[in-house]
mmCIF file of C-alpha atoms in Angstrom:
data_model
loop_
_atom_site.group_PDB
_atom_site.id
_atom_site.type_symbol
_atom_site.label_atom_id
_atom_site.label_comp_id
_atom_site.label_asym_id
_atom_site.label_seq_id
_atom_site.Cartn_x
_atom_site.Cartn_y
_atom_site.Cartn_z
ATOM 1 C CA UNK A 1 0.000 0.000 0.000
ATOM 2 C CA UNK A 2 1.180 3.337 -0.484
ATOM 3 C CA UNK A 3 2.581 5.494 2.613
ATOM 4 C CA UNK A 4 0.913 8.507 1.674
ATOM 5 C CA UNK A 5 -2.645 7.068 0.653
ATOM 6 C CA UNK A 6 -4.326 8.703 2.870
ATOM 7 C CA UNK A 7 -2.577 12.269 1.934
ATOM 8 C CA UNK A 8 -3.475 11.378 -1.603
ATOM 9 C CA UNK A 9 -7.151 10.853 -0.865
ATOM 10 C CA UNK A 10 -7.435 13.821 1.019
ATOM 11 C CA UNK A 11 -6.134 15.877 -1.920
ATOM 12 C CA UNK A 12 -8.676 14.924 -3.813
ATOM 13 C CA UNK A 13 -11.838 14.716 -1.805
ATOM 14 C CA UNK A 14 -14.293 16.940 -3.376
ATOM 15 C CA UNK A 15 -11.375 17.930 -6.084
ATOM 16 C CA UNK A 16 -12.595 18.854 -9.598
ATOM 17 C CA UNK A 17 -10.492 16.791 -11.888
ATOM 18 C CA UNK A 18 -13.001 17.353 -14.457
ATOM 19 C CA UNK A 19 -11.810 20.958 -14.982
ATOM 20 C CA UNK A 20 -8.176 20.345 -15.260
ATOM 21 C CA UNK A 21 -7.716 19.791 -18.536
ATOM 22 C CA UNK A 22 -10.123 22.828 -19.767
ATOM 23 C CA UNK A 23 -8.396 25.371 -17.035
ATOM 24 C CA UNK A 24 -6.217 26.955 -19.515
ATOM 25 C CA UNK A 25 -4.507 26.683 -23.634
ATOM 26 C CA UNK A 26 -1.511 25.570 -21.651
ATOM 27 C CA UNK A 27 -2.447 23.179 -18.909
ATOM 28 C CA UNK A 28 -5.087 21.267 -22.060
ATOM 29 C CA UNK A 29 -1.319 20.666 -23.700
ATOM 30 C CA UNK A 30 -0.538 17.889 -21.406
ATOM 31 C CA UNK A 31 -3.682 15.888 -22.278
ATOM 32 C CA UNK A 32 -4.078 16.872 -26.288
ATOM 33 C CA UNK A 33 -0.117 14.955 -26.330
ATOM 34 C CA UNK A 34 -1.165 12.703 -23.943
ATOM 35 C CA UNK A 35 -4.166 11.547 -26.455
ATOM 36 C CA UNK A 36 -2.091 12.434 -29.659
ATOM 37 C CA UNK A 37 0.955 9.755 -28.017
ATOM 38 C CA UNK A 38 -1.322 6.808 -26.826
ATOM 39 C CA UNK A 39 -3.268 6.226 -30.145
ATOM 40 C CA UNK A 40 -0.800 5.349 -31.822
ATOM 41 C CA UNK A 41 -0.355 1.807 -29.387
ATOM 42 C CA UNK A 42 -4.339 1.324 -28.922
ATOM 43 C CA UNK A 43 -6.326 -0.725 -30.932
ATOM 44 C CA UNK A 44 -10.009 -1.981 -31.181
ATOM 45 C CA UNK A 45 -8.866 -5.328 -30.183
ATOM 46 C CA UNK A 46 -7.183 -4.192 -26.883
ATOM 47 C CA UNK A 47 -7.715 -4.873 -22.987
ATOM 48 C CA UNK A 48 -6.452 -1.660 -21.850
ATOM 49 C CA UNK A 49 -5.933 -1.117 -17.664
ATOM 50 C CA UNK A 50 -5.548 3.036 -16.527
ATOM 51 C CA UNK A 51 -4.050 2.991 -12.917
ATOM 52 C CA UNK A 52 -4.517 6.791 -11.855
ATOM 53 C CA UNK A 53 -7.726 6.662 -13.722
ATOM 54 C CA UNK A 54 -8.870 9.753 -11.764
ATOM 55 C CA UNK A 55 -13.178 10.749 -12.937
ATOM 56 C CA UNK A 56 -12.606 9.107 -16.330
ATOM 57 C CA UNK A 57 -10.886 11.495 -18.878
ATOM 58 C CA UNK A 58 -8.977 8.903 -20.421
ATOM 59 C CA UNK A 59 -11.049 6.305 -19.711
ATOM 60 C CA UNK A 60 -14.370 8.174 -21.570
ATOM 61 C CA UNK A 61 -11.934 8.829 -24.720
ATOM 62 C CA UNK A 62 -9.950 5.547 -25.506
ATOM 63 C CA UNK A 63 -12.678 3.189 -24.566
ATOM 64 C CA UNK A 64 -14.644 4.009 -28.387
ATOM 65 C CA UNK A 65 -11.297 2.776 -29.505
ATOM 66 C CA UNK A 66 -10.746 -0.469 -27.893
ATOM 67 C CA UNK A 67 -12.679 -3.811 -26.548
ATOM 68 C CA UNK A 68 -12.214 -2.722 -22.964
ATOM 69 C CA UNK A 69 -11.372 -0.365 -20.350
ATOM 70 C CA UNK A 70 -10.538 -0.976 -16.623
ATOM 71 C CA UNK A 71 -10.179 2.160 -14.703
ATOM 72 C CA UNK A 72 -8.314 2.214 -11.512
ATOM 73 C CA UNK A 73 -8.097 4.802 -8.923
ATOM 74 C CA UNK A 74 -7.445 5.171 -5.063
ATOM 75 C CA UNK A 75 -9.792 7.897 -4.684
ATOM 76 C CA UNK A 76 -13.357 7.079 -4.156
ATOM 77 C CA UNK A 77 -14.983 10.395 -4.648
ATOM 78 C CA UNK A 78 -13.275 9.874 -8.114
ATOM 79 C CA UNK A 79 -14.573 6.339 -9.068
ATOM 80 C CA UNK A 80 -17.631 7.410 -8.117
ATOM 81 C CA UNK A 81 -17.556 10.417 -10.594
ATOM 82 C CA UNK A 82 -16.507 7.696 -13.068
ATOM 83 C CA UNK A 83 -18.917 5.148 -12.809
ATOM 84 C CA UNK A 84 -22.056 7.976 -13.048
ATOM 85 C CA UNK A 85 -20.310 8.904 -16.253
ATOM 86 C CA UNK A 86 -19.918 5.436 -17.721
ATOM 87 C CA UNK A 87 -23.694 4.338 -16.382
ATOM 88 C CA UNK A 88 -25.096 8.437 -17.994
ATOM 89 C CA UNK A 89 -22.941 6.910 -21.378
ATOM 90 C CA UNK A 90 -24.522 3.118 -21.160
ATOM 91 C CA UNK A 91 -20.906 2.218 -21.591
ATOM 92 C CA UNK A 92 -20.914 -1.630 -21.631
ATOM 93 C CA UNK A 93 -16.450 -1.959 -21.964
ATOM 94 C CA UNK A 94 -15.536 -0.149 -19.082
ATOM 95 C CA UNK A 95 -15.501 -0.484 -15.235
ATOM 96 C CA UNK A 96 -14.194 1.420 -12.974
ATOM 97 C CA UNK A 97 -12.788 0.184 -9.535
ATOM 98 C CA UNK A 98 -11.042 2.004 -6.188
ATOM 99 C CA UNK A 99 -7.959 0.159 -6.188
ATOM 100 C CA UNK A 100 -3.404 1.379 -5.098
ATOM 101 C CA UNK A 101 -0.936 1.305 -7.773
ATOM 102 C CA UNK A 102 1.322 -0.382 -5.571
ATOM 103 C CA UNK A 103 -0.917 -3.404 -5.075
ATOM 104 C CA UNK A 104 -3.268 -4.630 -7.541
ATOM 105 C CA UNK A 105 -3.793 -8.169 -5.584
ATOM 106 C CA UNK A 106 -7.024 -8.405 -7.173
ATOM 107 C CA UNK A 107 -5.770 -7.844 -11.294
ATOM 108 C CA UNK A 108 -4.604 -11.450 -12.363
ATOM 109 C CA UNK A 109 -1.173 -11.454 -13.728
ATOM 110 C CA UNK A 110 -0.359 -11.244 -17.636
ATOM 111 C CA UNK A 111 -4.208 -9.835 -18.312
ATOM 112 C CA UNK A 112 -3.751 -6.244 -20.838
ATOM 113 C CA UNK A 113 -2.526 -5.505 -23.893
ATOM 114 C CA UNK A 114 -2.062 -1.796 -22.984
ATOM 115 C CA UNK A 115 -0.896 -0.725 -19.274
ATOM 116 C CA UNK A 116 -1.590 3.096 -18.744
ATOM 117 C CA UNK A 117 -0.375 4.344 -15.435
ATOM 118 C CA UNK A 118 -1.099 7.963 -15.920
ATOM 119 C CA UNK A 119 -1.633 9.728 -12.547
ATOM 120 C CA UNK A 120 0.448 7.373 -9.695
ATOM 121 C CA UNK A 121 4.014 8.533 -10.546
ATOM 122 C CA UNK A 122 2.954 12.088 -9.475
ATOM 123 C CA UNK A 123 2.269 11.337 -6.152
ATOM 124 C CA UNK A 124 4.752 8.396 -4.732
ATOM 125 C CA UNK A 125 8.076 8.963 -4.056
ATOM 126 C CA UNK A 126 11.247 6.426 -6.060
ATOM 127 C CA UNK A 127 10.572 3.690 -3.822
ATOM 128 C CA UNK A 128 6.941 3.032 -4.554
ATOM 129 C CA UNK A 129 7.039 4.166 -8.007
ATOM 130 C CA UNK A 130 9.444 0.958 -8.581
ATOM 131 C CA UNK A 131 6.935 -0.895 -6.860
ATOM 132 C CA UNK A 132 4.142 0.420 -9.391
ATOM 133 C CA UNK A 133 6.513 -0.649 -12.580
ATOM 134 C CA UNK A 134 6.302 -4.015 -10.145
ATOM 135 C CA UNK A 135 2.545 -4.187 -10.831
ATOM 136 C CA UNK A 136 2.530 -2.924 -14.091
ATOM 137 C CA UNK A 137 4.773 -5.087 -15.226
ATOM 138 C CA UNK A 138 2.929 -8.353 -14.063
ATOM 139 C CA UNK A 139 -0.309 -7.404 -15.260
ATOM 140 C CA UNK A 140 0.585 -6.664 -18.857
ATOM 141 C CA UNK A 141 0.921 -9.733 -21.372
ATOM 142 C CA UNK A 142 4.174 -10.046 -23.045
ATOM 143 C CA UNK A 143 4.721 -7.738 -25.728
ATOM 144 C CA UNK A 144 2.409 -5.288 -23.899
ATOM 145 C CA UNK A 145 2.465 -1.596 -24.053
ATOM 146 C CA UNK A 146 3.270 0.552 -21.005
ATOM 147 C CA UNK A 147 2.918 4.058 -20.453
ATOM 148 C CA UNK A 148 3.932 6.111 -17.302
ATOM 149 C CA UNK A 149 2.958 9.657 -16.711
ATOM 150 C CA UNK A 150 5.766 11.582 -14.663
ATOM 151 C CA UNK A 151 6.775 15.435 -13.418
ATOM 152 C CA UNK A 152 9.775 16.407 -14.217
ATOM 153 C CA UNK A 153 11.853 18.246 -11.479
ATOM 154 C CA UNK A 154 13.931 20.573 -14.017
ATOM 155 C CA UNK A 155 10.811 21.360 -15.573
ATOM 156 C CA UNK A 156 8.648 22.347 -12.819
ATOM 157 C CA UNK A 157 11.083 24.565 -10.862
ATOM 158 C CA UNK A 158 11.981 26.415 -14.614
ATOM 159 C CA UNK A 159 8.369 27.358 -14.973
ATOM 160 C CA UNK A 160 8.212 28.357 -11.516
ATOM 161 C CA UNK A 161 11.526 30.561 -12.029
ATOM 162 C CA UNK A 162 10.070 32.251 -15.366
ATOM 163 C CA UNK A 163 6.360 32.117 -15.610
ATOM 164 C CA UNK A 164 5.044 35.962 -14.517
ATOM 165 C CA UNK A 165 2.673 34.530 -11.925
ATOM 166 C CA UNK A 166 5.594 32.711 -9.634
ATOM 167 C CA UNK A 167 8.752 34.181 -10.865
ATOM 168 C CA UNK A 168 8.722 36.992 -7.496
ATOM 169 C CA UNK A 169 9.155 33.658 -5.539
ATOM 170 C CA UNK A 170 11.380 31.804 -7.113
ATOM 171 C CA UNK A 171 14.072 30.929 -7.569
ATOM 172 C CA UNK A 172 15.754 31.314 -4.201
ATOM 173 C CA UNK A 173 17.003 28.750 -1.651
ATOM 174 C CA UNK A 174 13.890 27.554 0.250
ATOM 175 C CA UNK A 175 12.364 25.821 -3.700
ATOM 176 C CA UNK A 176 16.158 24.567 -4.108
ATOM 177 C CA UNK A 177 15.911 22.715 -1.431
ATOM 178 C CA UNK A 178 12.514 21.361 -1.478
ATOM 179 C CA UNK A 179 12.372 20.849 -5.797
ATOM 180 C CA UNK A 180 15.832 19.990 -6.273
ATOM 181 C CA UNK A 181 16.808 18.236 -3.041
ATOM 182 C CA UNK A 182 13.895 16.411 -2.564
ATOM 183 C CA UNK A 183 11.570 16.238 -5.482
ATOM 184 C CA UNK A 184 8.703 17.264 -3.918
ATOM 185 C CA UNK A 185 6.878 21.227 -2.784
ATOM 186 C CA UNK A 186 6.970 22.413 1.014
ATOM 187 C CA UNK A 187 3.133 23.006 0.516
ATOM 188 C CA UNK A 188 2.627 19.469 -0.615
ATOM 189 C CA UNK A 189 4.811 17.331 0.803
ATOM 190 C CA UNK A 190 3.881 13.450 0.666
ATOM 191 C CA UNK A 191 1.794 14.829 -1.820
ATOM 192 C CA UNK A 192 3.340 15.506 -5.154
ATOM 193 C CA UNK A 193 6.667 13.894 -5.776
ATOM 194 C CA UNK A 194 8.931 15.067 -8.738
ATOM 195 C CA UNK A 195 11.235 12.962 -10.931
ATOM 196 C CA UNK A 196 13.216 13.042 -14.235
ATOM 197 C CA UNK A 197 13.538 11.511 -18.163
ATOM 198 C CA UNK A 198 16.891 9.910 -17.016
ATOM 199 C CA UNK A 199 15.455 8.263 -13.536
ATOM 200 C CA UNK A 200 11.958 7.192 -15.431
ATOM 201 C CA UNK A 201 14.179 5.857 -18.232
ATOM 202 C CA UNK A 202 17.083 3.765 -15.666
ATOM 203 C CA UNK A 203 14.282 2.687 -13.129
ATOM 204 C CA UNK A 204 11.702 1.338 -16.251
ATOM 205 C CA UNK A 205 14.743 -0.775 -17.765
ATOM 206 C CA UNK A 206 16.262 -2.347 -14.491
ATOM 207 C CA UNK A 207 12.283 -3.754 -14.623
ATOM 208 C CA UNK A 208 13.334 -4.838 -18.220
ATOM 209 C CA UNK A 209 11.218 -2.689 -19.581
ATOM 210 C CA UNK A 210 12.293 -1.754 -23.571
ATOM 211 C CA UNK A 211 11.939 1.965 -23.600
ATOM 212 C CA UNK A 212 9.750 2.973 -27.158
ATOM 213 C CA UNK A 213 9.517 7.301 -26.829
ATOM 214 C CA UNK A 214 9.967 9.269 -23.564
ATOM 215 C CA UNK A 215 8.390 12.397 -24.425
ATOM 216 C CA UNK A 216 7.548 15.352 -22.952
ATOM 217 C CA UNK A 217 3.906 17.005 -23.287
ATOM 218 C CA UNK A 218 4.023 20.560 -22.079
ATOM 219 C CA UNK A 219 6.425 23.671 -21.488
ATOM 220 C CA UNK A 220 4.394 25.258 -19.386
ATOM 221 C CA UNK A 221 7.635 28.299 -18.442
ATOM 222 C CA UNK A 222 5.659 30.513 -20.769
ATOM 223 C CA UNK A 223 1.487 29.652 -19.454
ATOM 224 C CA UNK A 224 0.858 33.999 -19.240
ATOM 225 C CA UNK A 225 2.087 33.735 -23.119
ATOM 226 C CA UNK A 226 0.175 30.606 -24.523
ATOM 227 C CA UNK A 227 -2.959 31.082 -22.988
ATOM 228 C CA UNK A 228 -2.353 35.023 -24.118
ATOM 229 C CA UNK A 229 -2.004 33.556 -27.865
ATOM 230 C CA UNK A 230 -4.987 34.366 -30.355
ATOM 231 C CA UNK A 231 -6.292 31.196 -32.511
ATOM 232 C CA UNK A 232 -3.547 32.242 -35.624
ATOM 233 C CA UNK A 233 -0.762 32.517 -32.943
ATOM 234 C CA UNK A 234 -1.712 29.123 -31.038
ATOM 235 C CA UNK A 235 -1.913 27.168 -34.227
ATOM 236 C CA UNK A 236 1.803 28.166 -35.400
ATOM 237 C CA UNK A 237 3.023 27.713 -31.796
ATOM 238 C CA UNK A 238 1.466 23.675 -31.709
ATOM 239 C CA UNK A 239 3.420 23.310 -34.354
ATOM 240 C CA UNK A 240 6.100 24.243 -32.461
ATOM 241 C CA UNK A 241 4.962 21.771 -29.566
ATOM 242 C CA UNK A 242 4.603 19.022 -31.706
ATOM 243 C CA UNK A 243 8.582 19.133 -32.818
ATOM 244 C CA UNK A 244 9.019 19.174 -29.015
ATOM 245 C CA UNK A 245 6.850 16.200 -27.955
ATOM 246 C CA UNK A 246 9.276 14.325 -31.123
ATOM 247 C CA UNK A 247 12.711 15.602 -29.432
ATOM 248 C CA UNK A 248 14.155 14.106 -26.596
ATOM 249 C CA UNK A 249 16.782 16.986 -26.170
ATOM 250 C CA UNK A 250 13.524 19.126 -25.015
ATOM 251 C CA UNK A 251 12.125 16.466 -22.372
ATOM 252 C CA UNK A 252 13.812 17.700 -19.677
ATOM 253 C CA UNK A 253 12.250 21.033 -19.465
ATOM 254 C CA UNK A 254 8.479 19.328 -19.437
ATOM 255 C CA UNK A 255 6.211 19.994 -16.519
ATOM 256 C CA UNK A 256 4.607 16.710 -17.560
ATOM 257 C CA UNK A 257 5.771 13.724 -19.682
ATOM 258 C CA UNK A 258 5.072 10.415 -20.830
ATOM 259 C CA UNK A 259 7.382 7.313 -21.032
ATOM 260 C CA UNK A 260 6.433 4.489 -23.454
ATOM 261 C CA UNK A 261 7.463 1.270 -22.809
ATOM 262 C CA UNK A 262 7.018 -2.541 -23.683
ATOM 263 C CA UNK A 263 7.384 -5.882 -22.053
#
């Protein structure tokens, strides 16, 4: 079980994670690459398993795209968001279960196609992220697909140092320590847990784990200036984006990213 579960589900008690992805040009970045990325390894014939499921975003999307979709999450208030939306949709491929990351005793071993893990990384620190590639790795089938959502350290504490809205706090010595020395904020401690491209890349391999793309999905140092951008201006920067989601050299500097792996 994870050490901070209960810190977790306090976070999100009575959270709206429906309006994340619409709160701004720049935060919808993470999940338009998120989507863009993971169609490319789903098919209509898949069994695809979401750990981090959170009120069914993903789950709502991919599941017209493949036989079926299990949804996992450790917050209740969010399963229960998902299963109103799946029972409003009369969605017959997808369930949606309260279940940790770090122990899926109930999911038999060898049983999905796909493996999405797109919310747990955030919030556990190294050890019990290598106990989630653990699971993930034991559910999928061989030749499976895995994908693992992550923060990136470098890129969170850049945004914080540039973007207009935080850059009269940082940088300065109490962030260093917190973001750089322990991965994690002062205000959300056992919360939120930061990691890198390198550390995703070394940890997912010593689970041999083949690594596909490790991309990242947002560069959110300039949010004032994106979500500033009219429709002409937005277009010719996702062009932009999309030659960073292809470049490795840019992954780094992410807020959020996405490794791809298989089994």
């Amino acid at each position: 079980m994870a050490s901070n579960q209960d810190k977790i589900i306090s976070f999100y008690s009575g959270y709206n994670e429906d309006d994340r992805s619409a709160e701004s040009r720049a935060r919808n970045l993470e999940f338009h690459y998120t989507k863009k990325l993971l169609h490319e390894f789903i098919g209509a014939d898949n069994n695809v398993i979401e750990l981090g499921c959170g009120t069914g975003y993903y789950g709502m999307y991919f599941s017209d795209f493949c036989a079926h979709y299990t949804g996992i999450d450790l917050s209740p208030d969010n399963i229960a968001v998902f299963n109103k939306k799946i029972s409003d949709a009369r969605k017959s491929n997808i369930r949606a279960l309260i279940g940790d990351a770090t122990n899926l005793a109930d999911i038999h071993s060898n049983s999905f196609d796909v493996v999405l893990c797109l919310g747990p990384m955030y919030h556990l620190p190294r050890d019990m992220r290598l106990a989630v590639f653990d699971e993930c790795h034991r559910i999928a089938k061989a030749g499976a697909v895995l994908a693992f959502s992550y923060i990136n350290r470098l890129g969170v504490y850049a945004a914080a140092c540039l973007d207009e809205k935080w850059r009269k706090k940082y940088a300065n010595v109490e962030p260093d320590n917190f973001i750089l020395k322990h991965s994690t904020l002062e205000s959300l401690q056992g919360v939120f847990f930061f990691t890198s491209p390198e550390e995703m890349q070394y940890d997912a391999q010593q689970k041999d784990l083949e690594i596909v793309k490790n991309c990242g999905l947002d560069y959110v140092f300039a949010q004032g200036t994106i979500n500033a951008m009219d429709d002409e201006t937005f277009a010719l920067y996702k062009k932009l984006a999309d030659r960073m989601l292809d470049s490795p050299s840019c992954t780094g500097l992410s807020d959020h990213a996405l490794i791809v792996c298989k089994k």
